[in-house]
Amino acid sequence: MSIRSKVLREIEKKPRRLKELKEKLGNDKKVQRAVEELLAKGRICQKQGAYFAVKSRMAEEALPCTLVKLGSSFGFAAQNAGGPDVFIPSRGLSGALPGDGVLVRLYEKPRVPGSLEGEVLAVTEPRQAFVGTVTEENGRLYLAPDECPSLRIQIKKSADGGAQNGDKAAVELLTRGADYAEHRAGVAMRFGSAGEAKQCVRALLYSAGVTRHFPEKVKAEARKLAEPQAADLKKRTDLRHWPIFTIDSAQTKDIDDAISLAVSEAGYELGVHIADVSHYVRPGSELNKEALRRGTSVYYADSVIPMLPRQLSNGLCSLNEGADRLAFSCLMQLDAKGQVKSFRFEKTVIRSRVKGVYSELNALLEGAADDALQKKYADVAEQLPAMRELYEKRTALRRQRGGIELESGEAKLLLDEEGRCVGVEKRRRGLTERMIEEFMLLANGCAARLARENELPFVYRVHEEPDPERVEKLQALLRACGLKAQFVGEVPTQPELAALLDSTRGTPLERPVHTAVLRTMAKAKYEPEPKGHYGLALADYAHFTSPIRRYPDLAIHRILSDWCAGVDRGEVKKRYEKFAAEASGESSAREVAAMQLERAAEGCYKAEYMGAHLGETFGGIVSGVTRQGLYVELENTVEGLVRTDTLCKGEPELTEGVRWRDPLTGRQWDLGQAVQVKALAVDVALGHVDFELLED
C-alpha cells in the first residue's frame, strides 16, 4: 500500500493533524508530500489544523471549540464563535484535555432536549503544559492536574525529573494517545510538597505565566531612569510646601496616591496626588510593553508580584516620605455639602510629609493615639477633622444616589517565618480606609467626566446593570429567605439593592445575601466607551489613582497628560483611539486572570491553616446549599463543604438554593443558619476544606 493510501485511510478513520500522521506512519517527508497531493486532488480538506476526508460530512459539521472543563466522565467545550457550551460525554472526548483547541460535531439527538451535546472529532491545538499533584499508583507516577483532579496523566519513568508522590509539579505532554490512558508526560518543574501552600502558589504562578522576574531589556530601561532633575520640574506646579501625605497599610511599599485637604470659605479644597508613572513609562518602550502584558500587580498573602520593576514601583514612582516626586494631581473644589463644583488636573511635584498608616490614623481619629503618634502626624493633624467631616458628607451623598456597599468578606492571612499560614482573620475596614476610598472615587470620577465631556479616547471603568435572568434568581432566593423580593422594575434600582443590603447587614443572612447580590451584578470591566458605573451609581467613572499597579490608570494618565499639555482633540484621538481600545481589552482580561489567581492562592493558604486544626470544632453559618452538600463559612472567612453523603443516604431536597432537606428524616438546614462543624480534611493544592456537621 502506498504512503498516500495509508495517509488517506488514517484520515478516513478520523480527522488527523499532520503531526499525528507523521507519528503514526513515520517517514516525515513522504507523509508531508502525500498530504499535499491529497489536498491538491481534493481528496482531503483542512479545517482548524486537522485534515478530513472530503467525502465525510464531518468537515462541514465540525465546530471550532476549546475544551474548558473536564470532569470524571464528561467535558464542556466553549464555541470559539460564541454561543452555549457543548456537553461532551466521556465516550466522545477522544483524550482531549482542558485548554485544547478541538473540533466538535453536534449530536442530532442530545440526551437532554434543547441542549447541545457532541463529540470531539480532532484536537487541533493541543495544550502541552499542565500543573498538578504527583500521585503514585501501582509503582507508577501520575499527574492529577489541578483543573481536573480526577484525571491521571502517566509520567514516563525516564522523564520523572526526580518527582515523588505528593509533589507539586508541572509537566509537558511528550506523547498523546487516542484516550487518556495513552498520554505520557515528562516533569518540567518540581515545586515541593503539595501540602505546603507556598509551593502550591508557586505552581499556580508558573501555570499562569506570572513571574517576579522581568526581561533584561525591561530591567535595563528601569536602571537608566533617574531621580527627578531640575529640568523635570520646570513645567510643573510646585506643591512641595503643601501638607501632602500618604495613607496605606504599614507593609505597603508601592505608594501611588497621596492627599491634601484644606477648608475654604466655599467649602473644601481636596487634592488627590497620584504618582506620575507615565513620565517614566513611555509609549513604545520595553517598560510599557511589559506593563501592558502584565496588566496589573498580583497580590497574595504577604507578597506582591509587581506590574513594574521595583526601581519604579518601590522607588522612583512611589510617593515615599520626604522624597521629591513627580505627580499628576486632581485638584477639586467642593461646596459645604461636599458636592464637586469644579476640578482641574495638573502635573505637579510633591513631597509627602509622612507615610500614614491606616491603623495609626484610626487611633488618632478615635482619640486613642499616644504622644509618639501625635508627634509623627503633627504636620498634617489639622487636616484630619476636615477629612472626617468631608467623608461623612460624601457618604450621605452616596447613600442618596443609591451607591451599593457590599460586605466583601476579605481575609487577612497571617504567615510565620517559614511562609506557613498560621492565622486567618476577617479584614476590617476602619474609618481611614473608607475615607481614602471615597476620595479616590472622587478623583476617578473627575477623570472620566473630563474625558467624556471632551470626547477623548479613554479607558473607562464600566459596570452595567444586572441581567434580568440573574435578577429572577436573586428574587427566588430572597423569597425563600423570607425577604422582600419585589422591585419596581425588571431590574432593581441602586437604592432598592442598597436597602436590601442594609436590611441584612449584621444578621446571619448578611454573607449569603451580599454574595447573591454580587453574583447578580454584571462584571465590571474596562471599555473605551462611557457607560457609567451601576454599582457606584455614577455616570462617570474610570481608574486614575493606581498607575503603579494597574495599566488602565497608566493608560489614561498618558491620554490626560497630552490633553493637559494643550494637544488638540483631533490629535489626541489620532494618537490614542486604537490604544484605548487595546488597553481596555487587555486590561480586562488580565484583571480577571489576576483575580482568579489571587482567589486560588488564598484558598491554598486557608486550607493550609485549617490543616493544622483538624478535629477541632468551629461555629459558622450555612453559606451555600448545593446537591454536593452544605457550604459553611466560619467567622474568619474560611469556607468548607459538608458533603451530602455525610448528611443523608439518598438525594436531598433543595429549595431555591436556600434550604437543604433530607426527605427520609425530615432534617433540614437553611441559608444563614448557625451551625457547629468539625474540621475533617483539607486539600491544600486545590484549596478545599471538608467539614463534618455536628448535631445541635
Coordinates of N, CA and C in Angstrom, one line a residue, residues 480-680:
A480 N -37.4 32.8 49.3 CA -37.1 31.6 50.1 C -36.6 32.0 51.5
C481 N -35.9 33.1 51.5 CA -35.3 33.6 52.8 C -36.3 34.4 53.6
G482 N -37.5 34.7 53.0 CA -38.5 35.5 53.7 C -38.2 37.0 53.6
L483 N -37.5 37.4 52.6 CA -37.2 38.8 52.4 C -38.0 39.4 51.3
K484 N -38.1 40.7 51.3 CA -38.8 41.4 50.2 C -38.1 41.1 48.9
A485 N -38.8 40.6 47.9 CA -38.2 40.3 46.6 C -38.7 41.1 45.4
Q486 N -39.7 42.0 45.7 CA -40.3 42.7 44.6 C -39.6 44.0 44.3
F487 N -39.2 44.3 43.1 CA -38.6 45.5 42.7 C -39.6 46.3 41.8
V488 N -39.4 47.6 41.7 CA -40.3 48.4 40.9 C -40.2 48.0 39.4
G489 N -39.0 47.8 38.9 CA -38.9 47.4 37.5 C -38.3 46.0 37.3
E490 N -38.0 45.7 36.1 CA -37.5 44.4 35.8 C -36.1 44.2 36.4
V491 N -35.4 45.3 36.5 CA -34.0 45.4 37.1 C -34.1 46.3 38.3
P492 N -33.6 45.9 39.4 CA -33.7 46.8 40.6 C -32.9 48.1 40.5
T493 N -33.4 49.1 41.1 CA -32.6 50.4 41.1 C -31.5 50.2 42.2
Q494 N -30.5 51.1 42.1 CA -29.5 51.0 43.1 C -30.0 51.3 44.5
P495 N -30.9 52.2 44.8 CA -31.4 52.4 46.1 C -32.2 51.2 46.6
E496 N -32.8 50.4 45.7 CA -33.5 49.2 46.2 C -32.5 48.2 46.6
L497 N -31.4 48.0 45.9 CA -30.4 47.0 46.3 C -29.7 47.4 47.5
A498 N -29.4 48.8 47.6 CA -28.7 49.3 48.8 C -29.6 49.0 50.1
A499 N -30.9 49.2 49.9 CA -31.8 49.0 51.1 C -31.8 47.5 51.5
L500 N -31.8 46.6 50.5 CA -31.8 45.2 50.7 C -30.5 44.8 51.5
L501 N -29.4 45.3 51.0 CA -28.1 45.0 51.7 C -28.1 45.5 53.1
D502 N -28.6 46.7 53.3 CA -28.6 47.3 54.7 C -29.5 46.5 55.6
S503 N -30.6 45.9 55.0 CA -31.6 45.2 55.9 C -31.0 43.9 56.4
T504 N -29.9 43.4 55.7 CA -29.3 42.1 56.2 C -28.0 42.3 56.9
R505 N -27.5 43.5 56.8 CA -26.2 43.8 57.4 C -26.2 43.5 58.9
G506 N -25.2 42.7 59.4 CA -25.1 42.4 60.8 C -26.0 41.2 61.2
T507 N -26.7 40.6 60.2 CA -27.5 39.4 60.5 C -26.9 38.2 59.9
P508 N -27.4 37.0 60.3 CA -26.9 35.7 59.8 C -27.0 35.7 58.2
L509 N -27.9 36.4 57.7 CA -28.1 36.4 56.2 C -27.2 37.4 55.5
E510 N -26.4 38.1 56.2 CA -25.6 39.1 55.5 C -24.7 38.5 54.5
R511 N -23.9 37.5 54.8 CA -22.9 37.0 53.9 C -23.6 36.3 52.7
P512 N -24.6 35.4 52.9 CA -25.2 34.8 51.7 C -26.0 35.8 50.8
V513 N -26.7 36.7 51.4 CA -27.4 37.7 50.6 C -26.5 38.6 49.9
H514 N -25.4 39.1 50.5 CA -24.5 40.0 49.9 C -23.8 39.3 48.7
T515 N -23.5 38.0 49.0 CA -22.8 37.2 47.9 C -23.8 37.0 46.7
A516 N -25.1 36.8 47.0 CA -26.1 36.6 46.0 C -26.2 37.8 45.2
V517 N -26.2 39.0 45.8 CA -26.4 40.3 45.1 C -25.1 40.5 44.2
L518 N -24.0 40.2 44.7 CA -22.7 40.3 44.0 C -22.8 39.4 42.7
R519 N -23.3 38.2 42.8 CA -23.4 37.3 41.7 C -24.4 37.8 40.7
T520 N -25.4 38.5 41.2 CA -26.4 39.1 40.3 C -25.9 40.2 39.4
M521 N -24.9 40.9 39.9 CA -24.3 42.0 39.2 C -23.6 41.6 38.0
A522 N -23.5 42.5 37.0 CA -22.6 42.3 35.9 C -21.2 42.5 36.3
K523 N -20.2 41.9 35.6 CA -18.8 42.0 35.9 C -18.3 43.4 35.5
A524 N -17.7 44.1 36.4 CA -17.1 45.4 36.0 C -15.9 45.1 35.0
K525 N -15.7 46.0 34.1 CA -14.7 45.8 33.1 C -14.2 47.1 32.5
Y526 N -13.2 47.1 31.7 CA -12.7 48.3 31.1 C -13.2 48.4 29.6
E527 N -13.7 49.6 29.2 CA -14.2 49.8 27.9 C -13.8 51.2 27.4
P528 N -13.7 51.3 26.1 CA -13.4 52.7 25.6 C -14.6 53.6 25.5
E529 N -15.8 53.1 25.8 CA -17.0 53.9 25.7 C -17.5 54.2 27.1
P530 N -18.0 55.4 27.4 CA -18.5 55.7 28.8 C -19.9 55.2 28.9
K531 N -20.1 54.2 29.8 CA -21.4 53.6 30.1 C -21.8 53.7 31.5
G532 N -21.0 54.4 32.3 CA -21.4 54.6 33.7 C -21.1 53.4 34.6
H533 N -21.2 53.6 35.9 CA -21.0 52.5 36.9 C -22.2 52.3 37.7
Y534 N -22.9 51.2 37.4 CA -24.2 50.9 38.1 C -24.0 50.8 39.6
G535 N -23.0 50.0 40.1 CA -22.8 49.7 41.5 C -22.5 51.0 42.3
L536 N -21.8 51.9 41.7 CA -21.5 53.2 42.4 C -22.5 54.2 42.2
A537 N -23.4 53.9 41.2 CA -24.5 54.9 40.8 C -23.8 56.2 40.3
L538 N -22.8 56.0 39.5 CA -22.1 57.2 38.9 C -22.2 57.1 37.4
A539 N -22.4 58.3 36.8 CA -22.5 58.4 35.3 C -21.1 58.4 34.7
D540 N -20.1 58.8 35.5 CA -18.7 58.9 35.0 C -17.8 58.2 36.0
Y541 N -17.0 57.2 35.5 CA -16.1 56.5 36.3 C -14.9 55.9 35.5
A542 N -13.7 56.0 36.1 CA -12.5 55.4 35.5 C -11.6 55.1 36.6
H543 N -10.5 54.4 36.3 CA -9.4 54.2 37.3 C -8.2 55.1 37.0
F544 N -8.0 56.0 37.8 CA -7.0 57.0 37.6 C -5.9 56.9 38.7
T545 N -6.2 56.3 39.9 CA -5.5 56.6 41.1 C -4.4 55.5 41.4
S546 N -4.2 54.5 40.6 CA -3.2 53.4 40.9 C -2.4 53.0 39.7
P547 N -1.7 54.0 39.1 CA -0.9 53.6 37.9 C 0.3 52.8 38.1
I548 N 0.8 52.6 39.4 CA 1.9 51.7 39.7 C 1.5 50.3 39.5
R549 N 0.2 50.0 39.8 CA -0.2 48.6 39.9 C -1.3 48.2 38.9
R550 N -1.9 49.2 38.1 CA -2.9 48.9 37.2 C -2.6 49.6 35.8
Y551 N -2.6 48.9 34.7 CA -2.3 49.5 33.5 C -3.4 50.5 33.0
P552 N -4.7 50.3 33.2 CA -5.7 51.3 32.8 C -5.4 52.7 33.3
D553 N -5.0 52.7 34.6 CA -4.7 54.0 35.2 C -3.5 54.7 34.5
L554 N -2.5 53.9 34.1 CA -1.3 54.4 33.4 C -1.8 54.9 32.0
A555 N -2.6 54.1 31.4 CA -3.1 54.5 30.0 C -3.8 55.8 30.0
I556 N -4.7 56.1 31.0 CA -5.4 57.3 31.0 C -4.6 58.5 31.5
H557 N -3.6 58.2 32.3 CA -2.6 59.3 32.6 C -1.9 59.8 31.3
R558 N -1.6 58.8 30.5 CA -0.9 59.2 29.2 C -1.8 60.1 28.3
I559 N -3.1 59.7 28.2 CA -4.0 60.5 27.4 C -4.2 61.9 28.0
L560 N -4.5 61.9 29.3 CA -4.8 63.2 30.0 C -3.5 64.1 30.0
S561 N -2.3 63.5 30.0 CA -1.1 64.3 30.0 C -1.1 65.1 28.7
D562 N -1.4 64.5 27.6 CA -1.3 65.2 26.3 C -2.4 66.3 26.3
W563 N -3.6 65.9 26.8 CA -4.7 66.9 26.8 C -4.4 68.1 27.7
C564 N -3.8 67.9 28.9 CA -3.5 69.0 29.8 C -2.3 69.8 29.2
A565 N -1.5 69.2 28.4 CA -0.4 69.9 27.8 C -0.8 70.7 26.6
G566 N -2.1 70.7 26.2 CA -2.6 71.5 25.1 C -2.7 70.8 23.8
V567 N -2.5 69.5 23.7 CA -2.7 68.8 22.4 C -4.2 68.9 22.1
D568 N -4.5 69.2 20.8 CA -5.9 69.4 20.4 C -6.6 68.0 20.3
R569 N -8.0 68.1 20.4 CA -8.8 66.9 20.4 C -8.5 65.9 19.2
G570 N -8.4 66.5 18.1 CA -8.2 65.6 16.9 C -6.9 64.8 17.0
E571 N -5.8 65.5 17.4 CA -4.5 64.8 17.6 C -4.6 63.8 18.7
V572 N -5.3 64.1 19.8 CA -5.4 63.1 20.9 C -6.1 61.9 20.4
K573 N -7.2 62.1 19.6 CA -7.9 60.9 19.0 C -7.0 60.1 18.1
K574 N -6.3 60.8 17.3 CA -5.4 60.1 16.3 C -4.4 59.2 17.1
R575 N -3.8 59.8 18.2 CA -2.8 59.1 18.9 C -3.3 57.9 19.7
Y576 N -4.6 58.1 20.3 CA -5.0 57.1 21.4 C -6.2 56.3 21.1
E577 N -6.9 56.5 20.0 CA -8.2 55.8 19.8 C -8.0 54.3 19.8
K578 N -7.0 53.9 19.0 CA -6.7 52.4 18.9 C -6.1 51.9 20.2
F579 N -5.3 52.7 20.8 CA -4.6 52.4 22.0 C -5.6 52.2 23.2
A580 N -6.6 53.1 23.3 CA -7.6 52.9 24.3 C -8.4 51.6 24.2
A581 N -8.8 51.3 23.0 CA -9.5 50.0 22.8 C -8.6 48.8 23.2
E582 N -7.4 48.8 22.7 CA -6.4 47.7 23.0 C -6.2 47.6 24.5
A583 N -5.9 48.8 25.2 CA -5.7 48.8 26.6 C -6.9 48.3 27.4
S584 N -8.1 48.6 26.9 CA -9.3 48.2 27.6 C -9.5 46.7 27.6
G585 N -9.3 46.1 26.4 CA -9.5 44.7 26.3 C -8.4 43.9 27.0
E586 N -7.2 44.3 26.8 CA -6.1 43.5 27.5 C -6.2 43.7 29.0
S587 N -6.5 44.9 29.5 CA -6.6 45.1 30.9 C -7.7 44.3 31.6
S588 N -8.9 44.2 30.9 CA -10.0 43.4 31.4 C -9.6 42.0 31.6
A589 N -8.9 41.4 30.5 CA -8.5 40.0 30.5 C -7.5 39.7 31.6
R590 N -6.5 40.6 31.8 CA -5.5 40.4 32.8 C -6.1 40.6 34.2
E591 N -7.0 41.5 34.4 CA -7.7 41.6 35.7 C -8.4 40.4 36.1
V592 N -9.1 39.7 35.2 CA -9.8 38.5 35.5 C -8.9 37.4 35.9
A593 N -7.8 37.3 35.1 CA -6.8 36.2 35.4 C -6.1 36.5 36.7
A594 N -5.8 37.7 37.1 CA -5.2 38.0 38.4 C -6.1 37.7 39.5
M595 N -7.4 38.1 39.4 CA -8.4 37.8 40.4 C -8.5 36.3 40.7
Q596 N -8.6 35.5 39.6 CA -8.7 34.1 39.7 C -7.5 33.5 40.4
L597 N -6.3 34.0 40.1 CA -5.1 33.6 40.7 C -5.0 33.9 42.2
E598 N -5.4 35.1 42.5 CA -5.4 35.6 43.9 C -6.3 34.8 44.7
R599 N -7.5 34.5 44.2 CA -8.5 33.7 44.9 C -8.0 32.3 45.1
A600 N -7.4 31.7 44.1 CA -6.9 30.3 44.2 C -5.8 30.3 45.3
A601 N -4.9 31.3 45.3 CA -3.8 31.3 46.2 C -4.3 31.4 47.7
E602 N -5.3 32.3 47.8 CA -5.9 32.5 49.2 C -6.5 31.1 49.6
G603 N -7.2 30.4 48.7 CA -7.8 29.1 49.1 C -6.7 28.1 49.6
C604 N -5.5 28.1 48.9 CA -4.4 27.2 49.4 C -4.0 27.6 50.8
Y605 N -3.8 28.9 51.1 CA -3.4 29.3 52.4 C -4.4 29.0 53.5
K606 N -5.7 29.2 53.2 CA -6.8 28.9 54.1 C -6.8 27.4 54.4
A607 N -6.7 26.6 53.4 CA -6.7 25.1 53.6 C -5.5 24.7 54.4
E608 N -4.3 25.3 54.2 CA -3.1 25.0 55.0 C -3.4 25.3 56.5
Y609 N -4.0 26.5 56.7 CA -4.3 26.9 58.1 C -5.2 25.9 58.8
M610 N -6.3 25.5 58.0 CA -7.2 24.5 58.6 C -6.6 23.1 58.8
G611 N -5.6 22.8 58.0 CA -4.9 21.5 58.2 C -4.3 21.4 59.5
A612 N -4.0 22.5 60.2 CA -3.4 22.4 61.5 C -4.4 22.4 62.6
H613 N -5.7 22.4 62.2 CA -6.8 22.4 63.2 C -7.8 21.3 62.9
L614 N -7.4 20.2 62.3 CA -8.3 19.1 62.0 C -8.7 18.5 63.3
G615 N -10.0 18.2 63.4 CA -10.6 17.6 64.6 C -11.2 18.7 65.5
E616 N -10.9 19.9 65.3 CA -11.4 21.0 66.1 C -12.8 21.4 65.7
T617 N -13.5 22.0 66.7 CA -14.9 22.4 66.4 C -14.9 23.9 66.2
F618 N -15.8 24.3 65.2 CA -15.9 25.8 64.9 C -17.4 26.1 64.7
G619 N -17.7 27.3 65.0 CA -19.1 27.8 64.7 C -19.1 28.5 63.4
G620 N -20.1 28.4 62.6 CA -20.2 29.0 61.3 C -21.7 29.2 60.9
I621 N -21.9 29.7 59.7 CA -23.2 29.8 59.1 C -23.3 29.0 57.8
V622 N -24.4 28.5 57.4 CA -24.6 27.9 56.1 C -24.6 29.0 55.1
S623 N -23.5 28.9 54.2 CA -23.3 30.0 53.2 C -23.7 29.5 51.8
G624 N -23.9 28.2 51.6 CA -24.3 27.7 50.3 C -25.0 26.4 50.4
V625 N -26.0 26.2 49.5 CA -26.8 25.0 49.5 C -26.7 24.4 48.1
T626 N -26.1 23.2 48.0 CA -26.0 22.5 46.7 C -26.3 21.0 46.9
R627 N -26.3 20.3 45.7 CA -26.5 18.9 45.8 C -25.3 18.2 46.4
Q628 N -24.1 18.8 46.2 CA -22.9 18.3 46.8 C -22.9 18.3 48.3
G629 N -23.7 19.3 48.9 CA -23.7 19.4 50.3 C -23.9 20.8 50.8
L630 N -23.6 21.1 52.0 CA -23.8 22.4 52.6 C -22.4 23.1 52.7
Y631 N -22.3 24.3 52.2 CA -21.1 25.1 52.4 C -21.3 25.9 53.7
V632 N -20.3 25.8 54.5 CA -20.3 26.5 55.8 C -19.2 27.5 55.9
E633 N -19.5 28.8 56.2 CA -18.4 29.8 56.4 C -18.2 30.1 57.8
L634 N -16.9 30.1 58.2 CA -16.6 30.4 59.6 C -16.4 31.9 59.8
E635 N -16.4 32.4 61.0 CA -16.3 33.8 61.2 C -15.0 34.4 60.6
N636 N -14.0 33.6 60.5 CA -12.7 34.1 59.9 C -12.7 34.1 58.4
T637 N -13.8 33.8 57.7 CA -14.0 33.7 56.3 C -13.6 32.4 55.6
V638 N -13.1 31.4 56.4 CA -12.8 30.1 55.8 C -14.1 29.4 55.5
E639 N -14.2 28.9 54.3 CA -15.4 28.2 53.9 C -15.1 26.7 53.6
G640 N -15.9 25.8 54.0 CA -15.7 24.4 53.8 C -17.0 23.7 53.4
L641 N -16.9 22.5 52.9 CA -18.1 21.7 52.5 C -18.4 20.6 53.4
V642 N -19.7 20.5 53.8 CA -20.2 19.3 54.5 C -20.9 18.5 53.4
R643 N -20.3 17.3 53.1 CA -20.7 16.6 51.9 C -22.0 15.9 52.2
T644 N -22.8 15.8 51.1 CA -24.2 15.2 51.1 C -24.1 13.8 51.7
D645 N -23.1 13.0 51.3 CA -23.1 11.6 51.8 C -22.9 11.4 53.3
T646 N -22.5 12.5 54.0 CA -22.4 12.5 55.4 C -23.7 13.0 56.1
L647 N -24.6 13.5 55.3 CA -25.8 14.0 55.8 C -27.0 13.1 55.6
C648 N -27.1 12.5 54.5 CA -28.2 11.6 54.2 C -27.8 10.5 53.2
K649 N -28.6 9.5 53.1 CA -28.2 8.4 52.2 C -28.8 8.5 50.8
G650 N -29.8 9.3 50.6 CA -30.4 9.5 49.3 C -30.1 10.9 48.7
E651 N -31.0 11.3 47.8 CA -30.9 12.6 47.2 C -31.6 13.7 48.1
P652 N -30.9 14.8 48.4 CA -31.6 15.8 49.2 C -32.6 16.6 48.4
E653 N -33.5 17.2 49.1 CA -34.5 18.2 48.5 C -33.9 19.6 48.7
L654 N -33.8 20.3 47.6 CA -33.3 21.7 47.6 C -34.4 22.6 47.3
T655 N -34.5 23.7 48.0 CA -35.5 24.8 47.8 C -34.8 26.1 47.5
E656 N -34.8 26.4 46.2 CA -34.3 27.7 45.6 C -32.9 28.0 46.1
G657 N -32.1 27.0 46.4 CA -30.7 27.2 46.8 C -30.6 27.8 48.2
V658 N -31.7 27.7 49.0 CA -31.6 28.3 50.4 C -32.0 27.3 51.5
R659 N -32.5 26.2 51.0 CA -32.9 25.1 52.0 C -32.5 23.8 51.6
W660 N -31.9 23.0 52.5 CA -31.4 21.6 52.2 C -32.2 20.7 53.1
R661 N -32.9 19.7 52.6 CA -33.7 18.8 53.4 C -33.5 17.4 53.1
D662 N -33.4 16.6 54.1 CA -33.3 15.1 54.0 C -34.7 14.5 54.0
P663 N -35.2 14.0 52.9 CA -36.6 13.6 52.8 C -36.9 12.4 53.7
L664 N -35.9 11.6 54.1 CA -36.1 10.4 54.9 C -36.3 10.8 56.4
T665 N -35.5 11.7 56.8 CA -35.5 12.1 58.3 C -36.3 13.4 58.5
G666 N -36.4 14.2 57.5 CA -37.0 15.5 57.7 C -36.1 16.5 58.2
R667 N -34.8 16.2 58.4 CA -33.9 17.2 58.9 C -33.6 18.2 57.8
Q668 N -33.5 19.5 58.2 CA -33.2 20.5 57.2 C -32.3 21.6 57.7
W669 N -31.6 22.3 56.8 CA -30.8 23.4 57.1 C -31.1 24.5 56.1
D670 N -31.1 25.7 56.6 CA -31.4 26.9 55.8 C -30.1 27.8 55.6
L671 N -30.1 28.5 54.5 CA -29.1 29.5 54.3 C -29.0 30.5 55.4
G672 N -27.8 30.8 55.9 CA -27.7 31.7 57.0 C -27.8 31.1 58.4
Q673 N -28.2 29.8 58.5 CA -28.4 29.1 59.8 C -27.1 28.9 60.5
A674 N -27.0 29.2 61.8 CA -25.8 28.9 62.6 C -25.7 27.4 62.8
V675 N -24.5 26.9 62.6 CA -24.2 25.5 62.8 C -22.8 25.3 63.5
Q676 N -22.6 24.1 64.0 CA -21.3 23.8 64.6 C -20.7 22.7 63.7
V677 N -19.4 22.9 63.3 CA -18.8 21.9 62.4 C -17.4 21.5 63.0
K678 N -17.0 20.3 62.5 CA -15.6 19.9 62.9 C -14.8 19.8 61.6
A679 N -13.6 20.3 61.7 CA -12.7 20.3 60.5 C -12.3 18.8 60.3
L680 N -12.6 18.3 59.1 CA -12.4 16.9 58.8 C -11.2 16.6 57.9

